[in-house]
Short mmCIF file of C-alpha atoms (C1' of nucleotides) in Angstrom, two decimals:
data_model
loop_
_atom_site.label_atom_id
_atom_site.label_comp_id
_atom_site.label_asym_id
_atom_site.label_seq_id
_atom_site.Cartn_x
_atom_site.Cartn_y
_atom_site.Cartn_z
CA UNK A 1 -0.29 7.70 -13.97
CA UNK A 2 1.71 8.86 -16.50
CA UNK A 3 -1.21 11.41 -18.72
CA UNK A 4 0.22 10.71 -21.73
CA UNK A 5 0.64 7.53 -23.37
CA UNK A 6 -2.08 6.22 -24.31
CA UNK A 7 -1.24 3.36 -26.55
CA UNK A 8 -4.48 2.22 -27.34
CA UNK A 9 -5.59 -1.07 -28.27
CA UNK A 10 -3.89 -3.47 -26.49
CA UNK A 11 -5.29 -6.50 -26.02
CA UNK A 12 -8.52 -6.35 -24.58
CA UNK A 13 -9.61 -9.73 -25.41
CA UNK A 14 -10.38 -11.67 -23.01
CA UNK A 15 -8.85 -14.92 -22.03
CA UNK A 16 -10.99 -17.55 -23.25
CA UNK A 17 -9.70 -19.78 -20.62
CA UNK A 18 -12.11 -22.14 -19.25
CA UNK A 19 -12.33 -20.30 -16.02
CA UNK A 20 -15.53 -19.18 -14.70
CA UNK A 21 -15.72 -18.06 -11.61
CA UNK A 22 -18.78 -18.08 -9.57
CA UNK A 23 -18.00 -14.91 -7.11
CA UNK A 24 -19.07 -15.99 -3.91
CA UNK A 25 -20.35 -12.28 -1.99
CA UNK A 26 -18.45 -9.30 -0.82
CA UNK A 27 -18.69 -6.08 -0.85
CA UNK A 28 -16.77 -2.81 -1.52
CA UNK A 29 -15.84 0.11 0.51
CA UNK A 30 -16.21 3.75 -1.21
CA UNK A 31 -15.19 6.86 0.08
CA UNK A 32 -13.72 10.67 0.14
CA UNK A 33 -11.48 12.61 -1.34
CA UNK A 34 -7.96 12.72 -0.46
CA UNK A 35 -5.61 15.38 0.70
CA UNK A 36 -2.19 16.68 -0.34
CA UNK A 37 0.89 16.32 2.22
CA UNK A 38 3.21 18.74 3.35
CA UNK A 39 6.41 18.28 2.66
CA UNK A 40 10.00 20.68 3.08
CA UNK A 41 12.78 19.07 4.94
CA UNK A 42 11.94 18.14 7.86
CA UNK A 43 9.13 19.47 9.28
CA UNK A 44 7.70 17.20 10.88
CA UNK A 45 4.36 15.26 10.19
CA UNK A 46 1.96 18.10 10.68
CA UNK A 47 -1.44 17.29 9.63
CA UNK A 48 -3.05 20.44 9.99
CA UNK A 49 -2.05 23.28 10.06
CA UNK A 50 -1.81 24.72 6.10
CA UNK A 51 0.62 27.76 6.98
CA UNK A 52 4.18 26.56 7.12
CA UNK A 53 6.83 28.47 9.15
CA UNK A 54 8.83 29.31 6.65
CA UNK A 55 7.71 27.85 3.81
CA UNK A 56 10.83 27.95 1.87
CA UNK A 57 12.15 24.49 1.10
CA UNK A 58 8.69 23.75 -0.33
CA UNK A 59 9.70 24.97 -3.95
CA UNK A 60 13.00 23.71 -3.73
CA UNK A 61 11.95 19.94 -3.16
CA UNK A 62 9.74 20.26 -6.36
CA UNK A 63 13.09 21.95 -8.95
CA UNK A 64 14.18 18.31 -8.89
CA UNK A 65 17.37 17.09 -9.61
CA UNK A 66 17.30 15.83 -13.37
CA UNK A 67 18.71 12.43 -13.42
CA UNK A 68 20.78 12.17 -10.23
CA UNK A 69 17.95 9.36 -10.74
CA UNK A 70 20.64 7.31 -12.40
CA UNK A 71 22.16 6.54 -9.18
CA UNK A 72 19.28 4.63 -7.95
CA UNK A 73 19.52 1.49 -10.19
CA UNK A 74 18.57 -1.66 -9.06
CA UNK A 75 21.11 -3.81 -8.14
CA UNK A 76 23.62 -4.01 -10.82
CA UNK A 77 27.33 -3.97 -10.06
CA UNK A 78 27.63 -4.73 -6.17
CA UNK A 79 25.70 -7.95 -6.30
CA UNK A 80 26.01 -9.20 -2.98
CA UNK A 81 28.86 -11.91 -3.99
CA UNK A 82 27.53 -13.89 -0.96
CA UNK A 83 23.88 -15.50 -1.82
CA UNK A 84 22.72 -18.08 0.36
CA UNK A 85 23.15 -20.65 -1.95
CA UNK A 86 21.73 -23.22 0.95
CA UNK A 87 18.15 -22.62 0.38
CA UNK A 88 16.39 -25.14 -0.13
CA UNK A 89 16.11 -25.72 -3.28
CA UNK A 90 18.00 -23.62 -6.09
CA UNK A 91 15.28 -21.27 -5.97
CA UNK A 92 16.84 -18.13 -7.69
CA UNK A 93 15.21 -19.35 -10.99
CA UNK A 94 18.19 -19.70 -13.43
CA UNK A 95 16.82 -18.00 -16.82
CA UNK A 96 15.31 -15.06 -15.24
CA UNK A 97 12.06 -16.37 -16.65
CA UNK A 98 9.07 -15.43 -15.39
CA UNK A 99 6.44 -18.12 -13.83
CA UNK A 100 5.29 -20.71 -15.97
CA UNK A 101 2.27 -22.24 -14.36
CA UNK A 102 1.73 -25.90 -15.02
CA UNK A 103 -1.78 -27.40 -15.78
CA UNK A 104 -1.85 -28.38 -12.21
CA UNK A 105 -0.74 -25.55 -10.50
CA UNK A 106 -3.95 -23.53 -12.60
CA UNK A 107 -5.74 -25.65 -11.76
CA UNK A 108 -5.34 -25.45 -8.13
CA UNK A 109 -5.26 -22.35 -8.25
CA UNK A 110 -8.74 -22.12 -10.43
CA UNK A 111 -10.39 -24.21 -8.00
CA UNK A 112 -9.20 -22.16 -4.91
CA UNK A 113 -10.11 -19.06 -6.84
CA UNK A 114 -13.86 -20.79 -7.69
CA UNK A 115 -13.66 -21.58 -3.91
CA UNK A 116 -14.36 -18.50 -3.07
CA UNK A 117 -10.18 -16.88 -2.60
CA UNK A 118 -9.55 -13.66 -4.13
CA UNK A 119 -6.83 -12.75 -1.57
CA UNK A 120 -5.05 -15.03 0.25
CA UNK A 121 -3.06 -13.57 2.92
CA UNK A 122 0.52 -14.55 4.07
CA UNK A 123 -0.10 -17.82 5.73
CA UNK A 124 -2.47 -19.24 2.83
CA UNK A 125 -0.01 -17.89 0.15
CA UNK A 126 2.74 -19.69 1.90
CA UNK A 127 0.73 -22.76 2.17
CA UNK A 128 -0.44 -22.76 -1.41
CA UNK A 129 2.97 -22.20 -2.89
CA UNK A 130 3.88 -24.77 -0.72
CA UNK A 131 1.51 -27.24 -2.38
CA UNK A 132 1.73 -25.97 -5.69
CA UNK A 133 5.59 -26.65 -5.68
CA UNK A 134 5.09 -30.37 -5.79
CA UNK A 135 3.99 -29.47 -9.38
CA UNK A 136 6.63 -27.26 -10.60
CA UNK A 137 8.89 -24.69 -9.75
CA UNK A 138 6.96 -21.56 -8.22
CA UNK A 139 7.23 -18.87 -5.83
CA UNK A 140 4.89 -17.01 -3.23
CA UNK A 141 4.62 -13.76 -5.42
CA UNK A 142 3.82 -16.04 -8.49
CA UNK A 143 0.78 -17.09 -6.31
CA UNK A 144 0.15 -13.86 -5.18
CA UNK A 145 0.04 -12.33 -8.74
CA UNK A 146 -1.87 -14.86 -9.98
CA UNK A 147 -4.55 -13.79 -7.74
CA UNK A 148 -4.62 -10.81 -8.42
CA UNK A 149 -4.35 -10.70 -12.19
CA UNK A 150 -7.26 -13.34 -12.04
CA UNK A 151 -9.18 -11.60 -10.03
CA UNK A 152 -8.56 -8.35 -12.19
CA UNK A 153 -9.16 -10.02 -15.27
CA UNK A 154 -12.43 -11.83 -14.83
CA UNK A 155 -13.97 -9.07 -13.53
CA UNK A 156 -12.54 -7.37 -16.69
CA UNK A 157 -14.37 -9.87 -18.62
CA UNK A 158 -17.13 -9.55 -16.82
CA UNK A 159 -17.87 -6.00 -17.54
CA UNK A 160 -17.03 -6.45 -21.08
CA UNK A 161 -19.27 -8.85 -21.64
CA UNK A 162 -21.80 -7.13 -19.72
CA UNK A 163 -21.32 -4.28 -22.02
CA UNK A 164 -22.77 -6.74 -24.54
CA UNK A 165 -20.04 -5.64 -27.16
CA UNK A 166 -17.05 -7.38 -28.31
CA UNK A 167 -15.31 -3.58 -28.02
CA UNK A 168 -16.50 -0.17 -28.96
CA UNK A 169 -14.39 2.74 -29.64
CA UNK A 170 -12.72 3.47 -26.26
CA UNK A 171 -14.67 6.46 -25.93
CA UNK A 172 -17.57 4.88 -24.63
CA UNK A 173 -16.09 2.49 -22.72
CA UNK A 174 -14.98 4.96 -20.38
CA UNK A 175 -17.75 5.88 -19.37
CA UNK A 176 -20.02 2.62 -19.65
CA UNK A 177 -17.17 1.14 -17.56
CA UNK A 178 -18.27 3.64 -14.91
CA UNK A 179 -21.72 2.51 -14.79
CA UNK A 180 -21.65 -1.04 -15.08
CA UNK A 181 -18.42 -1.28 -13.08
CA UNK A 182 -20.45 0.38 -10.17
CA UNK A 183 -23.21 -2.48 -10.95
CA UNK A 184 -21.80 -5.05 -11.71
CA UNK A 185 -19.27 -4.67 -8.57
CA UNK A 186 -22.32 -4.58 -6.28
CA UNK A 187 -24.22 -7.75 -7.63
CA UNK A 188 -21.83 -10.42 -8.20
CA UNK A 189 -17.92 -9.53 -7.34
CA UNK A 190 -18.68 -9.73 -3.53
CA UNK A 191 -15.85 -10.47 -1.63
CA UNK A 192 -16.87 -13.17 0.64
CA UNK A 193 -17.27 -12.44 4.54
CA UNK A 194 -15.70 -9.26 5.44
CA UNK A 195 -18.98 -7.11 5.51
CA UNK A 196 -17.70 -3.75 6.78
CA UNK A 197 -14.18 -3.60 7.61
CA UNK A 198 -11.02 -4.21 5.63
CA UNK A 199 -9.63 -7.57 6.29
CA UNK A 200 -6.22 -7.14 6.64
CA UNK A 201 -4.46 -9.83 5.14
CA UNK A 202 -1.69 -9.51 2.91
CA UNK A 203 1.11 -7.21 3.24
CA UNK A 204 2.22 -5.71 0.22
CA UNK A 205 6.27 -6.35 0.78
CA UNK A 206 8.88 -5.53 -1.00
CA UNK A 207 10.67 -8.59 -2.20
CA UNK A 208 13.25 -7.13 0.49
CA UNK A 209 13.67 -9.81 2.90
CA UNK A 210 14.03 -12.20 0.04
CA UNK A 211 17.07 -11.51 -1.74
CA UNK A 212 18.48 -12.83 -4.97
CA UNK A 213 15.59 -13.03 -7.15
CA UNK A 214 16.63 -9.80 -8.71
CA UNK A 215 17.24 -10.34 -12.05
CA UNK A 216 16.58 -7.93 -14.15
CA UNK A 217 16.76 -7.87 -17.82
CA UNK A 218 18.42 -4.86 -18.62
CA UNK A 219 20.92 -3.39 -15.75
CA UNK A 220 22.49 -0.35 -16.11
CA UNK A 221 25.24 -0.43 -13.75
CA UNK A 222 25.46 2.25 -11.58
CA UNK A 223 26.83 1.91 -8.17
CA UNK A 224 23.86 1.62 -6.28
CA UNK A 225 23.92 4.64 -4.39
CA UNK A 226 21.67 4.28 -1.60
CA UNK A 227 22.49 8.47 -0.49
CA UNK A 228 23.23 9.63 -4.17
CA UNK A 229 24.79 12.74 -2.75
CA UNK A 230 23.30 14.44 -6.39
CA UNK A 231 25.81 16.87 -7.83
CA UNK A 232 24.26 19.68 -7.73
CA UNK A 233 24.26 20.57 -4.32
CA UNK A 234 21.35 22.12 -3.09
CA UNK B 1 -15.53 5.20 -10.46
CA UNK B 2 -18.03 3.36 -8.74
CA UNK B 3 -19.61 5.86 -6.35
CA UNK B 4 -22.43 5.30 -4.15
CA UNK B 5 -22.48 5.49 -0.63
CA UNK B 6 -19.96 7.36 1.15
CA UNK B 7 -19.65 5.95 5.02
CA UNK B 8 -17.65 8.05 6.87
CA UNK B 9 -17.51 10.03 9.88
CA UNK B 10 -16.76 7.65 12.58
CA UNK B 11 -13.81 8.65 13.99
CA UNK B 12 -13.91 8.65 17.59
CA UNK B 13 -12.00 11.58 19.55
CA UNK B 14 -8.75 10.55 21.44
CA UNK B 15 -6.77 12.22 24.08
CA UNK B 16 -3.66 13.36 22.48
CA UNK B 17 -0.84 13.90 24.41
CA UNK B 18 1.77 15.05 22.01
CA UNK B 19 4.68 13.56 22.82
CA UNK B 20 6.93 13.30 20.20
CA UNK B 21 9.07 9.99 20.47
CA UNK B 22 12.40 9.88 19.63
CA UNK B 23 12.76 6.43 20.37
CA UNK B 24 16.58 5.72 20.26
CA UNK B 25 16.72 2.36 19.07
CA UNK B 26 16.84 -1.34 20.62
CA UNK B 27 14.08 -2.73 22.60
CA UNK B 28 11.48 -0.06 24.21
CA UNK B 29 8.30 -0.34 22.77
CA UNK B 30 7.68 -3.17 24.80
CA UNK B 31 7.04 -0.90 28.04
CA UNK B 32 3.27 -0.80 28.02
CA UNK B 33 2.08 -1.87 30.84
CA UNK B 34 -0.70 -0.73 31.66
CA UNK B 35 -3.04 -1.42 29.19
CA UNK B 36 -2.39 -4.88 28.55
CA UNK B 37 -3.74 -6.02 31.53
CA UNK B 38 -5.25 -9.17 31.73
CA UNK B 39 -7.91 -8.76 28.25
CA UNK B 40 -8.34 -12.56 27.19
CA UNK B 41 -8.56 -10.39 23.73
CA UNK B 42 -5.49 -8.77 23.83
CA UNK B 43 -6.19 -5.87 22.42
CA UNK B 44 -2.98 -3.99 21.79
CA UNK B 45 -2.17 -1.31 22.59
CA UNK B 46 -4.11 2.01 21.36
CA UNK B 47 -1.27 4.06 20.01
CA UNK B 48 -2.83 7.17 21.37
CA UNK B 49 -2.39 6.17 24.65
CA UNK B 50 0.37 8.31 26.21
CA UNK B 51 3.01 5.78 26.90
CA UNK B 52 5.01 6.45 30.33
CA UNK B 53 2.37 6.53 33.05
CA UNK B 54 3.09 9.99 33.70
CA UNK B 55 0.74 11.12 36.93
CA UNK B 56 -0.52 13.31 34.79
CA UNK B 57 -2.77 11.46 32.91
CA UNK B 58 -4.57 9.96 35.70
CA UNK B 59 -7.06 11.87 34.42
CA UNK B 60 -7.48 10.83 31.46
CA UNK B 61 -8.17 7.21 31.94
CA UNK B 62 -10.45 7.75 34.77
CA UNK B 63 -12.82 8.85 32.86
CA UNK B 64 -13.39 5.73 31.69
CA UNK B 65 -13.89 4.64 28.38
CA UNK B 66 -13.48 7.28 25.42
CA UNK B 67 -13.83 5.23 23.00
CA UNK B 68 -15.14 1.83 23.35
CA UNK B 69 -14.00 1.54 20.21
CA UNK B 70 -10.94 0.45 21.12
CA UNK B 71 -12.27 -2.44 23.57
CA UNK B 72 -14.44 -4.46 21.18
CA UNK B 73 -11.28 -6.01 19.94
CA UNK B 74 -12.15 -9.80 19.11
CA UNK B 75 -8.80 -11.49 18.15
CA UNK B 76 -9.12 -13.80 21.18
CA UNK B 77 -9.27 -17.39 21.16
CA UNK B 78 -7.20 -17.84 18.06
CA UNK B 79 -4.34 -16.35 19.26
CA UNK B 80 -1.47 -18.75 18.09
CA UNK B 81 0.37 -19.85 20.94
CA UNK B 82 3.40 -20.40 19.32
CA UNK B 83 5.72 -18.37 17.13
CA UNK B 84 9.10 -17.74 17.14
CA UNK B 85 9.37 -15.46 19.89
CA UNK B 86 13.37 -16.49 18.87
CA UNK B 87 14.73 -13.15 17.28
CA UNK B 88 16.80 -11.29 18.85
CA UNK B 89 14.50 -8.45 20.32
CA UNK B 90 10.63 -8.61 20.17
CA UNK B 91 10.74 -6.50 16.69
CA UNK B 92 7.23 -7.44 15.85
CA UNK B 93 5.51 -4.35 16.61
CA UNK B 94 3.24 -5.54 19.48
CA UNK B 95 0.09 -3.92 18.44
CA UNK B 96 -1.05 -3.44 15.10
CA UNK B 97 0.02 0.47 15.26
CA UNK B 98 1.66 1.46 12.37
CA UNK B 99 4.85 3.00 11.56
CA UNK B 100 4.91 6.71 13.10
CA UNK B 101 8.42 8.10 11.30
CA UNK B 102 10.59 10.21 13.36
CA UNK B 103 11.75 13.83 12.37
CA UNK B 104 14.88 12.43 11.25
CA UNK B 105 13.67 9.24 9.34
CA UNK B 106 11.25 11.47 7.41
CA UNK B 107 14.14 14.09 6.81
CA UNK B 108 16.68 11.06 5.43
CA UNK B 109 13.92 10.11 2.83
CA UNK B 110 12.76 12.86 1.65
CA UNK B 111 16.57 13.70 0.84
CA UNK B 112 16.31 10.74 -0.76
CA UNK B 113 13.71 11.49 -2.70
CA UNK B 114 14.93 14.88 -3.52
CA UNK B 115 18.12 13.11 -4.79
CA UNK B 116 15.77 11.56 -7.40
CA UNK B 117 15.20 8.08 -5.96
CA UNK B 118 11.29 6.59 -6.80
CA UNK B 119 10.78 3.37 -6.21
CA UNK B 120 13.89 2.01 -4.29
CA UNK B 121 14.25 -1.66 -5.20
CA UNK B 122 14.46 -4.51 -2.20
CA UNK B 123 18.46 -3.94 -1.66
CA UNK B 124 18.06 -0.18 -1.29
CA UNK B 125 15.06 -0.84 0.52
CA UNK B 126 16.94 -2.65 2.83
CA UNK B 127 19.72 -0.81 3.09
CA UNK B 128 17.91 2.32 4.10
CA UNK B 129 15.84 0.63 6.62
CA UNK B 130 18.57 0.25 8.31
CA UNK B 131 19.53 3.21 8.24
CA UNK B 132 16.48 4.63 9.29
CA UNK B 133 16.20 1.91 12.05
CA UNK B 134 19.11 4.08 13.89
CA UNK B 135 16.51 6.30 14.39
CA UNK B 136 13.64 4.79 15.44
CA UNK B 137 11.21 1.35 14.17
CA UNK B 138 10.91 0.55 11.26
CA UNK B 139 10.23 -1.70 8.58
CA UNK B 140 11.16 -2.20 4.89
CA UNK B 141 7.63 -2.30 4.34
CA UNK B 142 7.37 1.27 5.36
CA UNK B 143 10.02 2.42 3.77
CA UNK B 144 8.62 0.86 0.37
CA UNK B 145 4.86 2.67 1.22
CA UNK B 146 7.23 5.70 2.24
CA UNK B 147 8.31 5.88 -1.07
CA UNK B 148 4.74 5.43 -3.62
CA UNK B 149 2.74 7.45 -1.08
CA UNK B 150 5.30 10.16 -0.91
CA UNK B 151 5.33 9.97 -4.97
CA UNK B 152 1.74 9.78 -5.32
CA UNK B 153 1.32 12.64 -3.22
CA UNK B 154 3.81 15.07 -4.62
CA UNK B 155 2.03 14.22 -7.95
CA UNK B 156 -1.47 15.22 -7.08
CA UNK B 157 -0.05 18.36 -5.25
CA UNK B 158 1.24 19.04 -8.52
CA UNK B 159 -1.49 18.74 -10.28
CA UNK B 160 -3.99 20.81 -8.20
CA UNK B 161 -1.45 23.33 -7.68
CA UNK B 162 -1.05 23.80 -11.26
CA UNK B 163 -4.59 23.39 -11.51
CA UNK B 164 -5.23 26.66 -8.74
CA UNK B 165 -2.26 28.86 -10.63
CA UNK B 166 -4.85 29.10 -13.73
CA UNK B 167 -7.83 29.18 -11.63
CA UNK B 168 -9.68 28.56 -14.50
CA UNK B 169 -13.36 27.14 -14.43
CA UNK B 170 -13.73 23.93 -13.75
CA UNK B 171 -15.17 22.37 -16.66
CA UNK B 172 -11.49 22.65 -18.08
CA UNK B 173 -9.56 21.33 -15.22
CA UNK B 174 -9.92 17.79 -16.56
CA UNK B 175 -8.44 18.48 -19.57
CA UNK B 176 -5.81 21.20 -18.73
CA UNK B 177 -4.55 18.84 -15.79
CA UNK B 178 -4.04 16.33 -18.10
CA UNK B 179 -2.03 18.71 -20.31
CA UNK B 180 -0.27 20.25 -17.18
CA UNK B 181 0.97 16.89 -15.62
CA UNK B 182 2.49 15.97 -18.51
CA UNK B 183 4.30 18.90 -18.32
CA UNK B 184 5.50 19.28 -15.15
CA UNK B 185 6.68 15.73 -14.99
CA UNK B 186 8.47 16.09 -17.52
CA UNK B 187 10.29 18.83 -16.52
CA UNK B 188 11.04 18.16 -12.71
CA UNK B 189 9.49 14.81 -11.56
CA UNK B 190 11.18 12.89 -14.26
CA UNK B 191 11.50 9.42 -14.05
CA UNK B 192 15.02 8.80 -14.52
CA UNK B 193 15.56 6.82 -17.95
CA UNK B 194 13.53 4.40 -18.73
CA UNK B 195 12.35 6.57 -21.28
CA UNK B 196 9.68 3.43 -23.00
CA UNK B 197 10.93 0.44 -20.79
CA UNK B 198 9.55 -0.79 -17.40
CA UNK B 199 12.36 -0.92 -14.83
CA UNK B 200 12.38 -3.95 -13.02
CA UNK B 201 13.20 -3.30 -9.43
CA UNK B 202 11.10 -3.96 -6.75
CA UNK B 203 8.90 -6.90 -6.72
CA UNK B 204 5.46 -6.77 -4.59
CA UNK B 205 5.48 -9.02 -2.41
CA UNK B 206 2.92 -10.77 0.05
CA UNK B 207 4.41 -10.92 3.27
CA UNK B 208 4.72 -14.27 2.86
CA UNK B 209 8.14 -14.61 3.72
CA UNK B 210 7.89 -12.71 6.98
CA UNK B 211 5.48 -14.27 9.42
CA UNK B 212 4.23 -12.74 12.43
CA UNK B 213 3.96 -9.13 11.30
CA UNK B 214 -0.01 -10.46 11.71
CA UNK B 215 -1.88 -8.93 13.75
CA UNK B 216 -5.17 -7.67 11.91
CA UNK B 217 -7.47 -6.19 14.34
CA UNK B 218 -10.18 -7.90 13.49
CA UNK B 219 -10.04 -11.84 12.88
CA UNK B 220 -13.04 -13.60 12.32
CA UNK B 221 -11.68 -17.11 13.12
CA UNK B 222 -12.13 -18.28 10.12
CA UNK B 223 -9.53 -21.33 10.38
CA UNK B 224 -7.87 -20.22 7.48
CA UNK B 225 -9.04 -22.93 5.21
CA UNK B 226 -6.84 -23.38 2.70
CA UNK B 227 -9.02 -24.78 0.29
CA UNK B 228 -12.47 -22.95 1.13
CA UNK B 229 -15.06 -25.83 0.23
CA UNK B 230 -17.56 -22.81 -0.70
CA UNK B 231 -21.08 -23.46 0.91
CA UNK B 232 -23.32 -22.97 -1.87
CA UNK B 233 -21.92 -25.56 -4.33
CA UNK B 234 -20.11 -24.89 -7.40
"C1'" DG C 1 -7.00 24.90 30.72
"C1'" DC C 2 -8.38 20.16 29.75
"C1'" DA C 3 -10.62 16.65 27.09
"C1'" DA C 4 -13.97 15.32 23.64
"C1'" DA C 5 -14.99 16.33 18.84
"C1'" DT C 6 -13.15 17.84 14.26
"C1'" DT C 7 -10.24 17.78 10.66
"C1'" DA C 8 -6.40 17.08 7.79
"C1'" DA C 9 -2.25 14.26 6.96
"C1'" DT C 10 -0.65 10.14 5.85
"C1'" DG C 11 0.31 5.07 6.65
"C1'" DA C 12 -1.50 0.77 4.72
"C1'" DT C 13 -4.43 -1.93 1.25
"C1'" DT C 14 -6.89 -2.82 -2.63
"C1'" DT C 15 -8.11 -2.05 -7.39
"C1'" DA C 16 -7.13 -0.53 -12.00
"C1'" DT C 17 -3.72 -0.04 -15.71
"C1'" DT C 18 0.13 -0.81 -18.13
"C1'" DC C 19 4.09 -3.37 -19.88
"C1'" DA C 20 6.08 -6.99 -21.97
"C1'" DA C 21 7.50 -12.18 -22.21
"C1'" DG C 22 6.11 -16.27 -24.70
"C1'" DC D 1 -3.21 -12.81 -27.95
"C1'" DT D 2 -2.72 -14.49 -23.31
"C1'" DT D 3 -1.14 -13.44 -18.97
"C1'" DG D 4 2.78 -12.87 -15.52
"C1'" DA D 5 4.77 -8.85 -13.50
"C1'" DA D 6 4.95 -4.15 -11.99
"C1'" DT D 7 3.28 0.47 -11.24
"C1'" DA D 8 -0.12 3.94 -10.33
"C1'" DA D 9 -4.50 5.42 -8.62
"C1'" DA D 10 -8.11 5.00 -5.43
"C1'" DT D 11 -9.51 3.82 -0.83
"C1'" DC D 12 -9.67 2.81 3.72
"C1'" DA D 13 -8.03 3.52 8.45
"C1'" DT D 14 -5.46 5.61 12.07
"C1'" DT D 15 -3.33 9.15 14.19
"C1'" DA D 16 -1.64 13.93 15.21
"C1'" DA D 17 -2.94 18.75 15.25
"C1'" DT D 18 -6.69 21.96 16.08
"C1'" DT D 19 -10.96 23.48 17.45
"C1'" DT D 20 -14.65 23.73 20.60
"C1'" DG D 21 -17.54 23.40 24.80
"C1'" DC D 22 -17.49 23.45 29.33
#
DNA sequence: GCAAATTAATGATTTATTCAAG
DNA sequence: CTTGAATAAATCATTAATTTGC
């Protein structure tokens, strides 16, 4: 990501929530390296082959267009004045909030996560946001993240304390972190079944089919070019 | 980080026929006869398979199975009878082949990306899938990987590139990429404001809202429990 | 010349990081 | 400081081009 920034500190505590999770087994894939792509207008997908034709567009693509960016804002002044206001419930959440679990909903959630789910797929998502919304307002994604971010986080915590130190200077963890990740990772994160192959289970959508739950905070305004036709030519 | 093992190899050879597909739009994809057959697993179809029956290929399937591979394709029993076989045209890709992009589909988003756009949120996402859907299948999920592979990818060309114009030993390149990615990106693959602020466009999401786009290859069985009652207690 | 085996490109997922609301 | 949300990096998996052996 971005090579720069590095912040620092941030919050590395750990939650102290009364979670403990008891990974069930797993397992983790490794592998190779990866490969660079080929890209100039069209030419096709061609996997091989290094020597382009003509080569040409390939420095163009990279010269970038400065900020021809700005055209690509999120939805700010076309809002689609038509929203299906008949779903269900009033689901676009008013505030533009972001999910605030209730003491039930963790709960659930803790005790699906202690029951062995790290990554509910579509159906089971559905199902548990489903359940969970007898408790309080909450959406698929919020069930998905939660997963995720749980997942991510214990595991955090998990290292850290295997580390055995509340938090040395962060040029040790880096490389500690390697180590124990590695071990740690092997002994206790397993994944439950899937021994070999991926699973396939969720699909990573865009919120897409979903619709109005856009809300960002800050919205530029710009017209929402979908072909920004950039100035410049080119 | 964690490194161990490295599987690998597998890969199984495959008749290629190279026929490029330029599949208009509307139905198709649901010719594919042949291999269906009767398979209480249905395995789906192998995308390599050359689609029209062309006499040609006799040969190739006579000699009988390449890759058995392809056969051992559980996903039986389970199979759920019922979905909503309602929309319009079958659109649910039959098989669990995924997205092959068509000259022109590829050529539409990488002017997009040239134009500057990054992360397209779920209206453009949208809207250019249906664009793109002129040209052949596809779905806003693609579009959305499109888009962060594509970006991904143009970034670590960048960086080895930059990396091979030094040629310098490689004890630095850690460091000098570092130093050189910065740079670059901020010269050409700027990010178009945001300058300190996260952006807020598209939101991950778990298919969740879709439904049948299901189709792993490999299902255990495992009745989707919702609530996993973990064997071994606790 | 074809088809199996290789190999590289790249689509799809998962994991790690980062950002920021509360 | 905790943690929901979002992005980026790393991986895995599949397929198209290319090479290789007959």
């Amino acid at each position: 990501m971005d090579a720069n920034n590095e912040i620092i500190n941030t919050h590395m505590g750990s939650s102290s929530m009364k979670v403990h999770n008891q990974f069930p087994r797993g397992l983790l894939w490794e592998h190779e390296p990866l490969s660079s792509l080929t890209l100039g207008c069209c030419n096709r997908l061609r996997p091989l082959a290094p020597k382009l034709p003509h080569t040409a567009t390939a420095a163009a693509a990279s010269t970038a267009a400065f900020d021809l960016k700005s055209y690509i804002r999120p939805e700010s002044g076309p809002k689609k004045s038509d929203h299906k206001p008949e779903t269900a419930q009033v689901e676009t959440l008013p505030g533009g909030t972001r999910w605030n679990p209730t003491q039930e909903q963790i709960g659930l959630l803790e005790m699906l996560y202690r029951g062995g789910m790290r990554t509910p797929n579509a159906q089971q998502i559905e199902q548990i946001t489903t359940q969970l919304e007898k408790y309080g307002k909450i959406e698929g994604k919020n069930v998905f993240y939660w997963f995720q971010n749980h997942k991510a986080r214990e595991r955090q915590k998990q290292k850290r304390n295997s580390l055995g130190l509340g938090h040395c200077p962060r040029t040790y963890t880096a490389t500690i972190a390697t180590i124990t990740a590695d071990t740690i990772r092997g002994n206790e994160e397993r994944e439950e079944d899937s021994p070999k192959k991926r699973k396939c289970r969720t699909w990573i959508m865009p919120e897409c089919l979903e619709e109005d739950k856009r809300h960002c905070r800050e919205e530029g305004d710009k017209t929402l070019e979908l072909f920004p036709l950039h100035p410049e030519g080119r």
